[in-house]
Amino acid sequence: MAEPVDLARMTAELHALRDETLAAARAATDTAALEAMELEVLGKKGRLTAVLRGIGGLPAEDRPKVGAIANEVRIAVEGALAAAAQTLGSKELDARLAAERVDVTTPGRPIRRGSLHPINETIGAIAEVFAQFGFVVYEGPEVEDDTTNFRMLNIPPDHPARDLWDTLYVDLPEHLLRTHTSPGQIRVMHQERPPIRALLPGRCFRYEAVDASHASEFFQVEGLMVDEGTTMADLKGLLDQFAHAMFGADRATRFRPGYYPFTEPSVAFDILCVICDGAKCPACSRTGWMTILGAGMVHPVVLGYGGIDPERYQGFAFGMGVERIANLRHAVPDLRLYLENDQRFLGAFR
Ligand code: 2NL
């Protein structure tokens, strides 16, 4: 049986609870403790409720008095908890602000910028020039069939011109790694109707003893124009414009006769040596000139293989090695550098 209750004892208990809680609130060191205290004293199963449970044992006239005291205690405790919460809360905020302080004057960590690979940068520069003449970029597959890579370019299986390319074959009958981007031009002819102005950049492959100027992968950009009344004069004018855009408006150019099985007539296109300006240095093999591309009028047989009537349409085509153009643009001495992915090299082209 619980001890008999009377007004004086309950009053004393309530005041003791108040004084104890007020002292604890002042002593609390964090807001979590205050929240626990609130639950412990004022909560539904809290100590204040527990004391008041005894109220039924009091004489009826004392009950309102205890109720009034309990109310004062509740208000005092709530007030003390709120005041302590405010003090502690602002202390905690101050501590967090101090701990998380950011010195906005500290220099930032530099973000390392990437850059285009010099081969891609060069392809972009070439495409930008030809875009001004209406040439649109196409791409063809790197694995080609023998027919498209050789036969349709007027290079039959036993043709001696095949000795010009040491071909890498893949484990698929009649298929190979393209030796030039020309088969892509054949695909464009099959896919489009004249007038055609196509530019084909891409990776090509050949079996090669690797040195400073030979790799088993390399890039080409080829161009193709097919229309009614297209002439060699159009080709010469276009290539002059190209050379002047890439190497300067005052760079001298020349055309020489050349040979390719897929063009007739064929030409080699030279610029005056960018190293010695024609003074005949080792860079131009002491000729004063550097060949930058090969070109010619598309052979009528090749137009026919492309599904184009050579009686109605004429075309010219040209092809260049991208590494060679990039070497001249950036004075790179060895094309193996393009394949090594050495950041010290690639980072030099920002
Ligand atoms: C070179 C020379 C050349 C072509 C590529 C071509 C393509 C078709 C028809 C006719 Cl579909 N010609 N391409 C023509 C002449 C020269 O490239 O030495 N490139 C590195």
XYZ file of C-alpha atoms and ligand atoms in Angstrom:
370
model
C 0.000 0.000 0.000
C 1.308 3.415 -0.930
C 2.099 5.842 1.870
C -0.857 8.076 2.781
C -0.689 11.365 0.904
C -1.311 14.794 2.235
C -1.143 18.309 0.795
C 2.127 19.242 2.453
C 3.952 16.154 1.176
C 2.719 16.497 -2.373
C 3.605 20.168 -2.375
C 7.091 19.324 -1.122
C 7.518 16.600 -3.765
C 6.407 18.946 -6.528
C 8.776 21.689 -5.384
C 11.601 19.183 -5.073
C 10.909 17.991 -8.629
C 10.892 21.603 -9.828
C 14.126 22.551 -8.022
C 15.913 19.399 -9.133
C 14.824 19.900 -12.753
C 15.726 23.586 -12.794
C 19.208 22.795 -11.441
C 19.634 19.989 -14.000
C 18.505 22.279 -16.830
C 21.108 24.879 -15.825
C 23.796 22.185 -15.628
C 22.922 20.529 -18.978
C 25.722 20.612 -21.535
C 23.802 19.812 -24.699
C 20.322 20.183 -26.153
C 19.860 16.405 -26.435
C 20.058 16.184 -22.599
C 17.351 18.865 -22.344
C 15.060 16.944 -24.655
C 15.570 13.785 -22.556
C 14.821 15.798 -19.426
C 11.605 17.178 -20.891
C 10.380 13.686 -21.641
C 11.448 12.395 -18.225
C 9.694 15.159 -16.250
C 6.808 16.424 -18.388
C 6.132 13.450 -20.646
C 3.025 11.289 -20.459
C 4.903 8.717 -18.354
C 7.004 11.435 -16.698
C 7.699 12.201 -13.056
C 5.206 15.071 -12.837
C 2.367 12.786 -13.969
C 3.596 10.168 -11.505
C 3.336 12.644 -8.588
C -0.111 13.764 -9.676
C -1.332 10.205 -9.752
C -1.513 10.488 -5.934
C -3.965 13.388 -6.119
C -6.969 11.054 -5.753
C -5.873 10.270 -2.196
C -6.275 13.915 -1.076
C -9.308 15.460 0.457
C -11.472 17.068 -2.262
C -10.774 20.640 -1.069
C -6.964 20.146 -1.381
C -7.044 18.815 -4.962
C -7.374 22.201 -6.743
C -4.444 23.535 -4.667
C -2.206 20.686 -5.778
C -3.424 21.200 -9.332
C -2.440 24.865 -9.166
C 1.020 24.044 -7.766
C 1.533 21.343 -10.405
C 0.666 23.891 -13.056
C 3.186 26.386 -11.646
C 5.809 23.646 -11.550
C 5.050 22.680 -15.157
C 5.333 26.310 -16.252
C 8.572 26.803 -14.320
C 10.094 23.605 -15.756
C 9.001 24.447 -19.302
C 10.441 27.934 -18.946
C 13.739 26.647 -17.568
C 14.073 24.020 -20.305
C 13.270 26.582 -23.019
C 15.771 29.101 -21.617
C 18.471 26.432 -21.323
C 17.669 25.193 -24.843
C 18.130 28.674 -26.225
C 21.460 29.208 -24.460
C 22.818 25.792 -25.387
C 21.451 26.021 -28.953
C 23.267 29.251 -29.643
C 26.449 27.863 -28.023
C 26.232 24.764 -30.226
C 25.655 26.922 -33.309
C 28.667 29.080 -32.414
C 30.783 25.944 -31.977
C 29.629 24.548 -35.343
C 30.241 27.830 -37.109
C 33.734 27.970 -35.646
C 34.473 24.324 -36.520
C 33.096 24.543 -40.052
C 34.524 27.938 -40.820
C 35.688 28.290 -44.435
C 38.502 30.609 -45.327
C 37.172 32.012 -48.581
C 40.516 33.648 -49.251
C 42.301 30.253 -49.526
C 43.377 29.726 -53.160
C 41.312 27.031 -54.938
C 42.711 23.725 -56.131
C 43.187 24.100 -59.889
C 40.965 21.833 -62.020
C 43.197 20.210 -64.646
C 41.761 20.966 -68.078
C 41.808 18.314 -70.760
C 42.661 19.021 -74.380
C 41.956 17.478 -77.758
C 44.448 14.927 -79.005
C 46.610 16.735 -81.606
C 45.364 14.311 -84.296
C 41.727 15.126 -83.506
C 42.577 18.819 -83.302
C 44.168 18.602 -86.759
C 41.214 16.678 -88.233
C 38.960 19.424 -86.829
C 41.072 22.166 -88.423
C 41.068 20.362 -91.806
C 37.300 19.774 -91.659
C 36.703 23.421 -90.786
C 38.444 24.561 -93.977
C 36.580 22.143 -96.244
C 33.272 22.857 -94.471
C 33.518 26.370 -95.902
C 33.352 24.781 -99.363
C 30.330 22.665 -98.489
C 32.102 19.404 -97.581
C 30.220 17.252 -95.074
C 31.997 14.786 -92.746
C 31.168 11.073 -93.142
C 32.690 8.031 -91.472
C 33.133 4.456 -92.680
C 33.955 1.201 -90.863
C 37.533 0.296 -89.847
C 36.930 -3.373 -90.747
C 36.234 -3.424 -94.462
C 35.636 -6.060 -97.096
C 38.217 -6.708 -99.781
C 35.809 -5.571 -102.514
C 35.223 -2.097 -101.092
C 38.793 -1.543 -99.891
C 40.496 -2.679 -103.136
C 38.415 -3.939 -106.060
C 35.983 -1.010 -106.268
C 38.969 1.318 -106.160
C 40.276 -0.285 -109.346
C 42.807 -2.382 -107.434
C 42.112 -6.049 -108.437
C 43.543 -8.943 -106.354
C 46.608 -9.426 -108.542
C 47.206 -5.771 -109.307
C 50.787 -4.676 -108.521
C 49.381 -1.596 -106.760
C 48.440 -3.888 -103.883
C 52.115 -4.002 -103.047
C 51.757 -0.349 -102.018
C 49.746 -1.420 -98.971
C 50.799 -4.174 -96.629
C 47.390 -5.187 -95.485
C 46.344 -6.444 -92.016
C 43.669 -9.128 -92.367
C 41.041 -10.047 -89.781
C 39.737 -13.495 -88.907
C 36.743 -13.162 -91.231
C 36.808 -14.275 -94.887
C 37.398 -11.455 -97.382
C 37.687 -8.854 -94.589
C 40.578 -6.642 -93.517
C 41.514 -3.505 -91.603
C 41.040 -0.666 -94.083
C 44.319 0.500 -95.588
C 42.895 3.948 -96.456
C 39.596 5.807 -95.961
C 38.763 5.500 -99.695
C 36.320 2.592 -99.143
C 34.316 5.056 -97.045
C 34.046 7.257 -100.162
C 32.692 4.278 -102.147
C 30.050 3.844 -99.425
C 29.164 7.553 -99.689
C 28.716 7.195 -103.466
C 26.353 4.239 -102.901
C 24.420 6.136 -100.275
C 24.116 9.619 -101.821
C 23.168 11.121 -105.203
C 25.360 13.823 -106.804
C 26.166 16.557 -106.119
C 28.430 15.016 -103.459
C 30.949 16.857 -101.305
C 32.195 14.407 -98.693
C 35.077 14.463 -96.220
C 36.182 11.191 -94.595
C 38.520 11.304 -91.616
C 39.479 8.038 -89.953
C 41.960 5.532 -88.584
C 43.696 3.284 -91.124
C 45.979 0.270 -90.726
C 48.894 -1.397 -92.425
C 51.498 -3.972 -91.572
C 54.565 -1.826 -91.100
C 57.998 -1.766 -89.538
C 57.498 1.064 -87.042
C 59.833 4.077 -87.103
C 59.584 7.873 -86.756
C 57.487 8.169 -89.908
C 55.721 4.752 -90.086
C 53.153 3.262 -87.703
C 50.737 0.381 -88.099
C 47.861 2.733 -87.332
C 47.563 6.214 -88.749
C 44.889 8.674 -89.748
C 43.769 9.904 -93.119
C 41.380 12.541 -94.303
C 40.005 11.995 -97.779
C 37.742 14.255 -99.757
C 35.407 13.505 -102.644
C 33.450 15.798 -104.892
C 31.126 14.506 -107.613
C 28.968 16.747 -109.798
C 28.207 17.610 -113.410
C 31.074 19.555 -114.951
C 33.582 19.056 -112.123
C 37.116 19.639 -113.430
C 40.747 19.499 -112.432
C 40.638 23.310 -112.180
C 38.083 22.972 -109.351
C 40.425 20.521 -107.596
C 43.444 22.797 -107.975
C 41.565 25.865 -106.757
C 40.169 24.020 -103.733
C 43.550 22.551 -102.699
C 45.239 25.954 -103.048
C 42.586 27.434 -100.750
C 43.174 24.579 -98.304
C 46.961 25.025 -98.251
C 46.628 28.776 -97.747
C 44.109 28.355 -94.900
C 46.328 25.780 -93.144
C 49.824 27.103 -93.802
C 49.366 30.809 -94.525
C 48.003 32.827 -97.452
C 51.489 33.458 -98.853
C 52.642 29.802 -98.829
C 53.652 28.786 -102.377
C 52.111 25.564 -103.766
C 52.692 23.321 -106.762
C 51.087 20.318 -108.465
C 53.158 17.450 -109.846
C 52.044 14.437 -111.847
C 51.392 11.391 -109.694
C 49.913 7.932 -109.900
C 46.997 6.246 -108.111
C 44.922 3.432 -109.618
C 41.674 5.152 -108.541
C 42.314 8.559 -110.125
C 43.228 9.625 -113.669
C 44.967 11.950 -114.006
C 46.619 11.851 -110.565
C 48.685 14.552 -108.865
C 50.887 15.154 -105.861
C 50.307 18.488 -104.129
C 53.279 20.244 -102.519
C 53.796 23.343 -100.401
C 57.054 25.256 -100.170
C 59.016 23.751 -97.265
C 57.717 25.281 -94.024
C 61.158 24.832 -92.429
C 63.493 26.390 -95.025
C 61.096 28.242 -97.384
C 62.610 26.553 -100.424
C 66.274 26.746 -99.382
C 66.526 22.902 -99.562
C 67.004 21.637 -96.008
C 66.982 18.042 -94.657
C 63.291 18.422 -93.632
C 62.288 18.601 -97.324
C 64.971 16.101 -98.442
C 66.746 19.109 -99.974
C 64.029 19.603 -102.595
C 62.620 22.853 -101.135
C 59.097 21.327 -101.260
C 56.936 19.119 -99.033
C 54.184 16.879 -100.368
C 51.067 17.298 -98.213
C 48.543 15.202 -100.140
C 47.709 13.185 -103.227
C 44.720 13.765 -105.472
C 43.219 13.350 -108.909
C 40.098 13.040 -111.020
C 38.091 9.981 -109.954
C 38.666 7.163 -112.447
C 35.475 6.599 -114.549
C 35.582 2.917 -113.612
C 35.540 3.857 -109.909
C 32.598 6.237 -110.440
C 30.809 3.297 -112.092
C 31.547 1.003 -109.107
C 30.071 3.791 -106.952
C 26.826 3.609 -108.927
C 27.464 6.955 -110.635
C 27.174 7.455 -114.420
C 30.644 8.648 -115.561
C 29.168 9.975 -118.820
C 27.117 12.490 -116.847
C 29.218 13.135 -113.726
C 32.852 13.868 -113.011
C 34.590 13.867 -109.682
C 37.813 14.599 -107.940
C 39.252 13.055 -104.796
C 42.164 13.785 -102.524
C 43.755 12.090 -99.545
C 46.173 13.215 -96.867
C 47.957 11.705 -93.891
C 46.810 13.509 -90.742
C 50.038 12.834 -88.799
C 52.012 14.569 -91.514
C 49.786 17.675 -91.370
C 49.854 17.600 -87.538
C 53.683 17.290 -87.552
C 53.918 20.415 -89.697
C 51.349 22.351 -87.602
C 52.963 21.519 -84.278
C 56.602 20.733 -85.206
C 56.284 17.152 -83.903
C 59.350 15.115 -84.954
C 58.094 11.524 -84.507
C 54.626 10.164 -85.207
C 54.970 7.422 -82.566
C 54.263 10.190 -80.030
C 50.646 10.306 -81.209
C 50.022 6.722 -80.074
C 51.836 6.650 -76.728
C 49.329 8.670 -74.664
C 52.145 10.303 -72.728
C 50.510 13.138 -70.788
C 53.641 15.259 -71.050
C 53.212 15.203 -74.837
C 49.425 15.488 -74.995
C 49.385 18.247 -72.350
C 51.521 20.435 -74.608
C 48.600 21.122 -76.985
C 46.315 23.170 -74.719
C 47.382 9.819 -100.443
C 46.547 9.894 -101.654
C 44.318 9.799 -102.443
C 42.130 9.371 -103.241
C 43.055 9.351 -102.227
C 39.939 8.449 -103.860
C 38.797 7.882 -103.393
C 37.860 7.446 -104.293
C 38.052 7.580 -105.611
C 39.217 8.154 -106.039
Cl 36.426 6.707 -103.747
N 40.149 8.576 -105.172
N 40.890 8.875 -102.985
C 42.490 9.880 -104.480
C 43.777 10.321 -104.675
C 44.710 10.299 -103.653
O 45.203 9.755 -101.377
O 48.553 9.703 -100.553
N 46.833 9.899 -99.277
C 47.557 9.842 -98.059
